[in-house]
mmCIF file of C-alpha atoms and ligand atoms in Angstrom:
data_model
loop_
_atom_site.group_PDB
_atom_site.id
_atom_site.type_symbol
_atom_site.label_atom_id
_atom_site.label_comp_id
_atom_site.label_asym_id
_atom_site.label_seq_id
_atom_site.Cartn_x
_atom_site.Cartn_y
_atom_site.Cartn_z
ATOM 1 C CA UNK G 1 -7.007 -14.554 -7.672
ATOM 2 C CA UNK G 2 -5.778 -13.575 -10.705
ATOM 3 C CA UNK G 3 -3.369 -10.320 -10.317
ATOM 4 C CA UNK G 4 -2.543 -8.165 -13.783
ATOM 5 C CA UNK G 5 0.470 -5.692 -14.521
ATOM 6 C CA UNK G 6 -0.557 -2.140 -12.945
ATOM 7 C CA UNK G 7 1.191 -0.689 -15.799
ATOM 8 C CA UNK G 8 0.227 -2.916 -18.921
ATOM 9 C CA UNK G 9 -2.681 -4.959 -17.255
ATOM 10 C CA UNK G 10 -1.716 -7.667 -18.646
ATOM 11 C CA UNK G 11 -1.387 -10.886 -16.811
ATOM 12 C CA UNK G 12 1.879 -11.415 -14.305
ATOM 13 C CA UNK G 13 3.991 -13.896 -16.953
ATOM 14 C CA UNK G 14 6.318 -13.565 -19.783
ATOM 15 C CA UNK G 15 5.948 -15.756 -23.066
ATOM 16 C CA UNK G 16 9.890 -16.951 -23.825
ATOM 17 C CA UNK G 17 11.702 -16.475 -27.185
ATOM 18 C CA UNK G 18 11.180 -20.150 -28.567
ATOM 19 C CA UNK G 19 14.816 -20.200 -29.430
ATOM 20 C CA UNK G 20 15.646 -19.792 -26.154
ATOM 21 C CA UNK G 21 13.338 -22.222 -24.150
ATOM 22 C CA UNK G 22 13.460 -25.324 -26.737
ATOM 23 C CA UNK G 23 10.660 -25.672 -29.332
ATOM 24 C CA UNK G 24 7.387 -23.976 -27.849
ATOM 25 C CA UNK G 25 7.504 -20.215 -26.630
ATOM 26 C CA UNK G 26 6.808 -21.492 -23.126
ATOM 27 C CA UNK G 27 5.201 -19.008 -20.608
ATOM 28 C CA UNK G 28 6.841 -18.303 -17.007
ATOM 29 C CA UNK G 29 5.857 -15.897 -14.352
ATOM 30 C CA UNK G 30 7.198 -12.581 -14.074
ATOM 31 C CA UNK G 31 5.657 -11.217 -11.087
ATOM 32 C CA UNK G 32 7.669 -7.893 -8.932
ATOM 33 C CA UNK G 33 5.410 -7.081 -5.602
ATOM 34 C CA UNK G 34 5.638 -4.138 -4.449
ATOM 35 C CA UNK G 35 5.564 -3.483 -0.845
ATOM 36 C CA UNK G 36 2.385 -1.291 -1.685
ATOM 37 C CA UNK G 37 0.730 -4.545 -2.784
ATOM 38 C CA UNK G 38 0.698 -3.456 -6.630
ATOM 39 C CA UNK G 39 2.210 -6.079 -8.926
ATOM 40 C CA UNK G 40 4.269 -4.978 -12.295
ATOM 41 C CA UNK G 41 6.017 -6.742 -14.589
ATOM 42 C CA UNK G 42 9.916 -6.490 -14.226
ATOM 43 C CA UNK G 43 10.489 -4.259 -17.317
ATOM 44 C CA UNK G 44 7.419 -2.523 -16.807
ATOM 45 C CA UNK G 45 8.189 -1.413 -13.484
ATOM 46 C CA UNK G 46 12.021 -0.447 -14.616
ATOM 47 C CA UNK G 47 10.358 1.585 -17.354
ATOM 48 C CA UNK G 48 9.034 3.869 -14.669
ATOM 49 C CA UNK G 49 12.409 4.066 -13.074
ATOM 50 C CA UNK G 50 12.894 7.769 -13.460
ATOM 51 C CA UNK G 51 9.605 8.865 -11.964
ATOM 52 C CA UNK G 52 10.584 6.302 -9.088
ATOM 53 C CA UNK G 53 13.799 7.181 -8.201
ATOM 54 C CA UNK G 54 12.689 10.665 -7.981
ATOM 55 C CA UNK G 55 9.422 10.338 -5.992
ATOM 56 C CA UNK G 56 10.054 7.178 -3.830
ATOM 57 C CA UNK G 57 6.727 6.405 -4.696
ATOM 58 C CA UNK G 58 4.847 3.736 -6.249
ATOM 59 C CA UNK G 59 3.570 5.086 -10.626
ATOM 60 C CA UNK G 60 0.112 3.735 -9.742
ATOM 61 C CA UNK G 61 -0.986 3.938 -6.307
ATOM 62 C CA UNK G 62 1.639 6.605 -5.289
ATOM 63 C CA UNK G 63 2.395 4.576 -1.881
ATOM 64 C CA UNK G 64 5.595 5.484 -0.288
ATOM 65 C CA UNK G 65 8.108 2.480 -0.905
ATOM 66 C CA UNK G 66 11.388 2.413 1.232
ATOM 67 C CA UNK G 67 11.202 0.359 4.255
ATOM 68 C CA UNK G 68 14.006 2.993 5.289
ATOM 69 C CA UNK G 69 13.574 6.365 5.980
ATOM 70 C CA UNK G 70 16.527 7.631 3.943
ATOM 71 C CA UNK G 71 15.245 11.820 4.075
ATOM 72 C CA UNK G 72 14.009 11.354 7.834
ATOM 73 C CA UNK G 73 17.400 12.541 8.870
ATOM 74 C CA UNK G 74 17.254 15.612 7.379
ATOM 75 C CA UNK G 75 14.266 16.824 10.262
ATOM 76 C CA UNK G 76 11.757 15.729 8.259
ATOM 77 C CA UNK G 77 8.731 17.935 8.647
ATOM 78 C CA UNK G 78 5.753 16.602 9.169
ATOM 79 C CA UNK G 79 4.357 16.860 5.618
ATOM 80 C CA UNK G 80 3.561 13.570 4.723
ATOM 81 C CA UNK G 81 2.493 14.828 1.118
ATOM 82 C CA UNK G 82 4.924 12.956 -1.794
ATOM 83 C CA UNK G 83 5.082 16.243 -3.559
ATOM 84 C CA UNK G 84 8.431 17.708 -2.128
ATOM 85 C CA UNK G 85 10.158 14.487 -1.375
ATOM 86 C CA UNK G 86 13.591 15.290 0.519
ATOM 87 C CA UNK G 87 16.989 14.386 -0.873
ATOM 88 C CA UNK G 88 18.101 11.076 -0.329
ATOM 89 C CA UNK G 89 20.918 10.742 2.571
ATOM 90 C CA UNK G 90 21.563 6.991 2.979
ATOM 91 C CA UNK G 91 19.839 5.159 -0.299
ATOM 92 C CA UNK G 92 16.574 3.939 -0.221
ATOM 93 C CA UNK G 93 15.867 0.801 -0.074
ATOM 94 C CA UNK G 94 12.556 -0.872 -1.824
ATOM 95 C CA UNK G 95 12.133 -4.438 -0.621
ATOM 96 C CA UNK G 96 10.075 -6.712 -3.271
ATOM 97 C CA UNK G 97 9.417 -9.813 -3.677
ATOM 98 C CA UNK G 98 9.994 -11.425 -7.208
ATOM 99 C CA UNK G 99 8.821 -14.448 -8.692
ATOM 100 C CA UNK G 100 10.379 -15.545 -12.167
ATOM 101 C CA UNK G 101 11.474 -18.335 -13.794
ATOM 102 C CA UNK G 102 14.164 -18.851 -11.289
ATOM 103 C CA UNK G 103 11.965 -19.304 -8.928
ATOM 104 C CA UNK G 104 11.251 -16.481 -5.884
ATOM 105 C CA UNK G 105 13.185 -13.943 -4.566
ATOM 106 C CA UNK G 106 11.100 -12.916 -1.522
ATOM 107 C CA UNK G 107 13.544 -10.028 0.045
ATOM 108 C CA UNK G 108 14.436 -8.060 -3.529
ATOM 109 C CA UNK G 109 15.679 -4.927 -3.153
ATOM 110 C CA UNK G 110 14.935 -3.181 -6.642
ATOM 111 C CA UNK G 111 16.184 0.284 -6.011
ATOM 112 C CA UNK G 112 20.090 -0.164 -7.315
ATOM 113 C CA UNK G 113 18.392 -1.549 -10.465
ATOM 114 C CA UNK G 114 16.261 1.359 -10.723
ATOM 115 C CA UNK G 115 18.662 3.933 -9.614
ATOM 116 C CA UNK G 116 21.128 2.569 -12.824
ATOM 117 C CA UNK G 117 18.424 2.384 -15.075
ATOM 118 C CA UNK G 118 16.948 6.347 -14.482
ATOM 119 C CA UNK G 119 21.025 7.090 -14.565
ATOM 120 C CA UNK G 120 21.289 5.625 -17.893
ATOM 121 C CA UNK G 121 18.041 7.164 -19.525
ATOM 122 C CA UNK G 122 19.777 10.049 -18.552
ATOM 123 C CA UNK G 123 23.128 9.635 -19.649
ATOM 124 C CA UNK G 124 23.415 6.892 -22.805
ATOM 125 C CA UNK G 125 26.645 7.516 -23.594
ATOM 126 C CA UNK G 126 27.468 5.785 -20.266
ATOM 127 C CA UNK G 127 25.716 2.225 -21.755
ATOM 128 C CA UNK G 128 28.738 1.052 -23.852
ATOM 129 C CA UNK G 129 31.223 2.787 -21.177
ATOM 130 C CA UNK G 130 29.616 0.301 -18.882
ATOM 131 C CA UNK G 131 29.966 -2.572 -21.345
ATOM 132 C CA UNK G 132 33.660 -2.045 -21.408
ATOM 133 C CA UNK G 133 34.050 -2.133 -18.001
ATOM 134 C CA UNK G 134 32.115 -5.268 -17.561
ATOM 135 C CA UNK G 135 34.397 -7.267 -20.284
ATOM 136 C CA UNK G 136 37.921 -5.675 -18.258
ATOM 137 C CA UNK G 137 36.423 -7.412 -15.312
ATOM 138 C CA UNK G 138 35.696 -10.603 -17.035
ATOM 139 C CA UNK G 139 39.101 -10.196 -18.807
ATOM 140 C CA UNK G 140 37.609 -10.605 -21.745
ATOM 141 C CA UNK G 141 40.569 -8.871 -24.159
ATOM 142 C CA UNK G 142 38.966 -9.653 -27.466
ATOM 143 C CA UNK G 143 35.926 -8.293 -26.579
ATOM 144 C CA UNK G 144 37.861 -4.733 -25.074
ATOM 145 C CA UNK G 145 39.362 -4.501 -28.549
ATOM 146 C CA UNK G 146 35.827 -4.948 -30.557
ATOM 147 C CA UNK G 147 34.288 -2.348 -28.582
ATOM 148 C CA UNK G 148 37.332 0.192 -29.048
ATOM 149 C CA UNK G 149 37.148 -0.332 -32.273
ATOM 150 C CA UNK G 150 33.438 0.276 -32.367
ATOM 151 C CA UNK G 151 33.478 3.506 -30.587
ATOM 152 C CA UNK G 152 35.563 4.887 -33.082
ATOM 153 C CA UNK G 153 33.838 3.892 -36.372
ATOM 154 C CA UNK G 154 31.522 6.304 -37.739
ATOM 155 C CA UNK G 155 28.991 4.266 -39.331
ATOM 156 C CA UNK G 156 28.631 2.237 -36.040
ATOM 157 C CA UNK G 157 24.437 1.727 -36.176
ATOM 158 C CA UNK G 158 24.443 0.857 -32.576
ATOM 159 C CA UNK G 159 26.498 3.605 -31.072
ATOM 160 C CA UNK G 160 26.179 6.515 -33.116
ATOM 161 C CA UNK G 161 24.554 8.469 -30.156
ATOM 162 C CA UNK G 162 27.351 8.013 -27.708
ATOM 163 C CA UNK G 163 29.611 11.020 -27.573
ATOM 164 C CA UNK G 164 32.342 9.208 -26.115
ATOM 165 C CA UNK G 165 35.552 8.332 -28.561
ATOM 166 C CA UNK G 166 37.218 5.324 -27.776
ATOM 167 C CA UNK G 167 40.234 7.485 -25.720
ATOM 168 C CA UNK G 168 37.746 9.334 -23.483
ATOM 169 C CA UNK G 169 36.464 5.243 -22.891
ATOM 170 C CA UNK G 170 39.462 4.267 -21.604
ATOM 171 C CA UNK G 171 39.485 7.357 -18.968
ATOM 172 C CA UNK G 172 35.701 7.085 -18.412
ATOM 173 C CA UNK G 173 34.916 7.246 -14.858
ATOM 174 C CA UNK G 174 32.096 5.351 -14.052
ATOM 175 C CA UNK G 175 29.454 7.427 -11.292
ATOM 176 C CA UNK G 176 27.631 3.966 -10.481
ATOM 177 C CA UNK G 177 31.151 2.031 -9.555
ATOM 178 C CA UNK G 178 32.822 4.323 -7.305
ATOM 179 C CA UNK G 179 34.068 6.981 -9.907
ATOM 180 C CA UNK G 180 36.318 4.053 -11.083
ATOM 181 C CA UNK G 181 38.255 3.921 -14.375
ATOM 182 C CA UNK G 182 38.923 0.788 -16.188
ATOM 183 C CA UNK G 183 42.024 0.299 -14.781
ATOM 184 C CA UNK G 184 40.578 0.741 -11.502
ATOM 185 C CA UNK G 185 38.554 -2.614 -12.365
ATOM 186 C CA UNK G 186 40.904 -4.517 -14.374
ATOM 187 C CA UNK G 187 43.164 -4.396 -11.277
ATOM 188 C CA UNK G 188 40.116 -5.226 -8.511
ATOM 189 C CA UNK G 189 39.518 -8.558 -10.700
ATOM 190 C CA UNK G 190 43.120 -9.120 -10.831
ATOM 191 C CA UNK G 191 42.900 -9.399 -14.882
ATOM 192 C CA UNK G 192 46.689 -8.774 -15.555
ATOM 193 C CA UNK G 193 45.665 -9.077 -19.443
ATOM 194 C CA UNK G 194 43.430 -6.141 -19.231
ATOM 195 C CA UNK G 195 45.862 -4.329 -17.178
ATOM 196 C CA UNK G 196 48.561 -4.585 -19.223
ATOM 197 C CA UNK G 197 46.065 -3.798 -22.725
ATOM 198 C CA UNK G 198 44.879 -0.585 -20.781
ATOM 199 C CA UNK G 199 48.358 0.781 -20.103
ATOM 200 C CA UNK G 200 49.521 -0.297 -24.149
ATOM 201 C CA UNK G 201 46.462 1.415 -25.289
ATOM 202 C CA UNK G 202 46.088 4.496 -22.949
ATOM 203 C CA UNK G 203 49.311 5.153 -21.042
ATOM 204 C CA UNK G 204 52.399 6.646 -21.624
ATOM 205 C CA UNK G 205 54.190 3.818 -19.858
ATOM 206 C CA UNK G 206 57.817 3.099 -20.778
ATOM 207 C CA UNK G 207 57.531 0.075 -23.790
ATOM 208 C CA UNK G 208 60.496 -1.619 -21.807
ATOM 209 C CA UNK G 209 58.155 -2.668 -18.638
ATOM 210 C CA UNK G 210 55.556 -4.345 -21.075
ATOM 211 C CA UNK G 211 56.040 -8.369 -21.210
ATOM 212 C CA UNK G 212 57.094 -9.689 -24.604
ATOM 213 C CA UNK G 213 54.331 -11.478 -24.495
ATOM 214 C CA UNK G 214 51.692 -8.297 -24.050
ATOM 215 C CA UNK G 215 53.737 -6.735 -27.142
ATOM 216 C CA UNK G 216 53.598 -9.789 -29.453
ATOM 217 C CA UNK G 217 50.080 -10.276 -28.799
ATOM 218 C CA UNK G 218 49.195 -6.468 -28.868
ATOM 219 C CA UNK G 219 51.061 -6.523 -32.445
ATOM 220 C CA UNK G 220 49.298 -9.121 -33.474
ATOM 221 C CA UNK G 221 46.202 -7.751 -32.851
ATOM 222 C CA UNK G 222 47.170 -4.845 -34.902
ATOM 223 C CA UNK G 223 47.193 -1.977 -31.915
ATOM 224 C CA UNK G 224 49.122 0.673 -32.221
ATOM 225 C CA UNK G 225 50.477 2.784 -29.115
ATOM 226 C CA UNK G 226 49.671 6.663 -29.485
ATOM 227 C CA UNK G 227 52.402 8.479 -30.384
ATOM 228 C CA UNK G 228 54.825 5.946 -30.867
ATOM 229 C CA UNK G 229 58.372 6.393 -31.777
ATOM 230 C CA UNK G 230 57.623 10.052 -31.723
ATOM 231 C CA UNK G 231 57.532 12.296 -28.415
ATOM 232 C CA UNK G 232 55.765 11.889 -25.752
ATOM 233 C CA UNK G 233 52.806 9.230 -26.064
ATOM 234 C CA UNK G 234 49.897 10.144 -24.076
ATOM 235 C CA UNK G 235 49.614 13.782 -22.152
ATOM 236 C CA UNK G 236 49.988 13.251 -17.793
ATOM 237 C CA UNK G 237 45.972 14.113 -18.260
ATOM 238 C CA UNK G 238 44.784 11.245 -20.807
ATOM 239 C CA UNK G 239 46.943 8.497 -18.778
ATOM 240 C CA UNK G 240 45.172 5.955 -17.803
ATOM 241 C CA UNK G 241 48.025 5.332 -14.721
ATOM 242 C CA UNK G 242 46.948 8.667 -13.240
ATOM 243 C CA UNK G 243 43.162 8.943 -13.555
ATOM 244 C CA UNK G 244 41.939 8.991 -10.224
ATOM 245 C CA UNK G 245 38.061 7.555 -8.780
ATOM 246 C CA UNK G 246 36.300 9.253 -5.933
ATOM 247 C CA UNK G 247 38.280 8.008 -3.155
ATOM 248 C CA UNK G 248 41.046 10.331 -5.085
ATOM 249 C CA UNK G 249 43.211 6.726 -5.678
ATOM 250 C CA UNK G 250 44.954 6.399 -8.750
ATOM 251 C CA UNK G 251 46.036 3.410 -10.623
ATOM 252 C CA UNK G 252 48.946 3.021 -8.283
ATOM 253 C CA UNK G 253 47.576 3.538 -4.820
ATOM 254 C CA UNK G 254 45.390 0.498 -5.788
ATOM 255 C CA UNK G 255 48.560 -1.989 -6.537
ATOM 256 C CA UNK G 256 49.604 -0.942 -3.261
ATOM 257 C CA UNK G 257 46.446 -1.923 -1.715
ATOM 258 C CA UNK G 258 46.180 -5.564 -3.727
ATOM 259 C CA UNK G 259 49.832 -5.951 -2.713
ATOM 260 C CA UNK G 260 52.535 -7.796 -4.682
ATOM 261 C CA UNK G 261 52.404 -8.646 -7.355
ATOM 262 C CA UNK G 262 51.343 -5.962 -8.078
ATOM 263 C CA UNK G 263 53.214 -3.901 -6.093
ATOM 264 C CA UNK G 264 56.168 -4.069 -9.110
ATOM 265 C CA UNK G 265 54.218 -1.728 -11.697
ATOM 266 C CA UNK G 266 54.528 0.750 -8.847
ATOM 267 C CA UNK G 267 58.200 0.259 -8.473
ATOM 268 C CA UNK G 268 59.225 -0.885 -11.926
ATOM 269 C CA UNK G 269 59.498 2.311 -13.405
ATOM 270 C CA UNK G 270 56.297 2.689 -15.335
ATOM 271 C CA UNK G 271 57.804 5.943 -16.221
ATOM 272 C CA UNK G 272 61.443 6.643 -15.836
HETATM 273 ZN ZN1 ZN Q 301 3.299 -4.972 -17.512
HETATM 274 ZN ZN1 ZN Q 302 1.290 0.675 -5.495
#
């Protein structure tokens, strides 16, 4: 049997970018099975994420798709019509099973991808806010810098749209992770680089706690501390050692949790 795209009815494969598959655009599957039955495309099915995410149900066939029953807590009445779905309590989940190049994923659960995806549609200025956090947790300092830099250039084509300058970045709290800030990741992945370029860039911590080495190489990269030499540096409010994430932790509670060493920016004076 041949199965096409509900969306695009096309068939179920995906014709690679011959630089990226050696030579010949070679064609793999890309196959997502719904637990309805219906097959989509991956991007074709995370086009429709909004309408998903906010009817549980399936864009062609209108199927319900959990395999939970996140509203049946509420008392669900016994209205089994899709046309007042209940709010979520626990999330959804939407099992599929996947078959791509990489071979089959037969237990997929599709609705954090979708859930991000309607988020974003909805929010774009959270896209490169999301970038930076991803390069803090790879520790990727270089890359932090570029993007800063970026978000503050006018004549940026790519981010033009984003109303985010690069100081409200560095305080961004992300809804998808927890409410966390970037300092909130850099210290889960334990990147003491990214750490200690969050707190030049976006704190008003005392210059004497910064390693020589931090300065040197944040001089070097040509970034100047706000305010410096002059008054205060960065208001309580804009610090990126106080912003807090849902679980009301700041910077601080979390280098107690991790433990030394990072227990010493707690008690090093930061800000004596
Ligand atoms: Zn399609
Ligand atoms: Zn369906």
């Amino acid at each position: 049997m041949t199965e096409i795209c509900k969306s695009c009815h096309d068939p179920l494969s995906l014709t690679l970018d011959p630089e990226e598959s050696d030579g010949e655009g070679e064609t793999v599957p890309d196959d997502l099975l719904l637990p309805c039955g219906c097959h989509y495309h991956w991007q074709c099915l995370v086009d429709e994420s909004s309408s998903i995410t906010a009817t549980l149900t399936c864009p062609f066939c209108n199927s319900y798709l959990p395999s939970n029953h996140p509203s049946t807590a509420a008392g669900a009445s016994s209205s089994s019509s899709s046309s007042a779905p209940q709010p979520a309590l626990t999330t959804p989940t939407i099992l599929t099973h996947y078959t791509n190049e990489g071979g089959v994923q037969p237990d997929l659960d599709i609705y954090p991808t979708l859930a991000e995806e309607s988020f974003l549609s909805t929010h774009p200025e959270a896209r490169p806010a999301r970038a930076f956090h991803t390069l803090v947790s790879e520790g990727d300092v270089q890359g932090m810098v570029e993007l800063l830099s970026d978000m503050d250039s006018p004549d940026s084509s790519d981010l033009e749209a984003t109303p985010l300058s690069a100081a409200q970045l560095l305080t961004w709290r992300d809804p998808l992770n927890g409410g966390r800030s970037a300092l909130h990741v850099a210290l889960k992945a334990r990147q003491e680089e990214a750490v200690w370029l969050l707190l030049w860039l976006g704190s008003g911590a005392n210059r004497e706690v910064f390693p020589d080495a931090v300065v040197q190489v944040a001089q070097a990269m040509g970034l100047p501390r706000r305010g410096e030499g002059s008054g205060p540096v960065v208001p309580v409010e804009e610090d990126v050692w106080f912003v807090r994430d849902d679980r009301g932790r700041t910077a601080g509670d979390v280098c107690l949790e991790l433990g030394p060493p990072w227990t010493r920016l707690v008690e090093g004076g930061l800000f004596s």
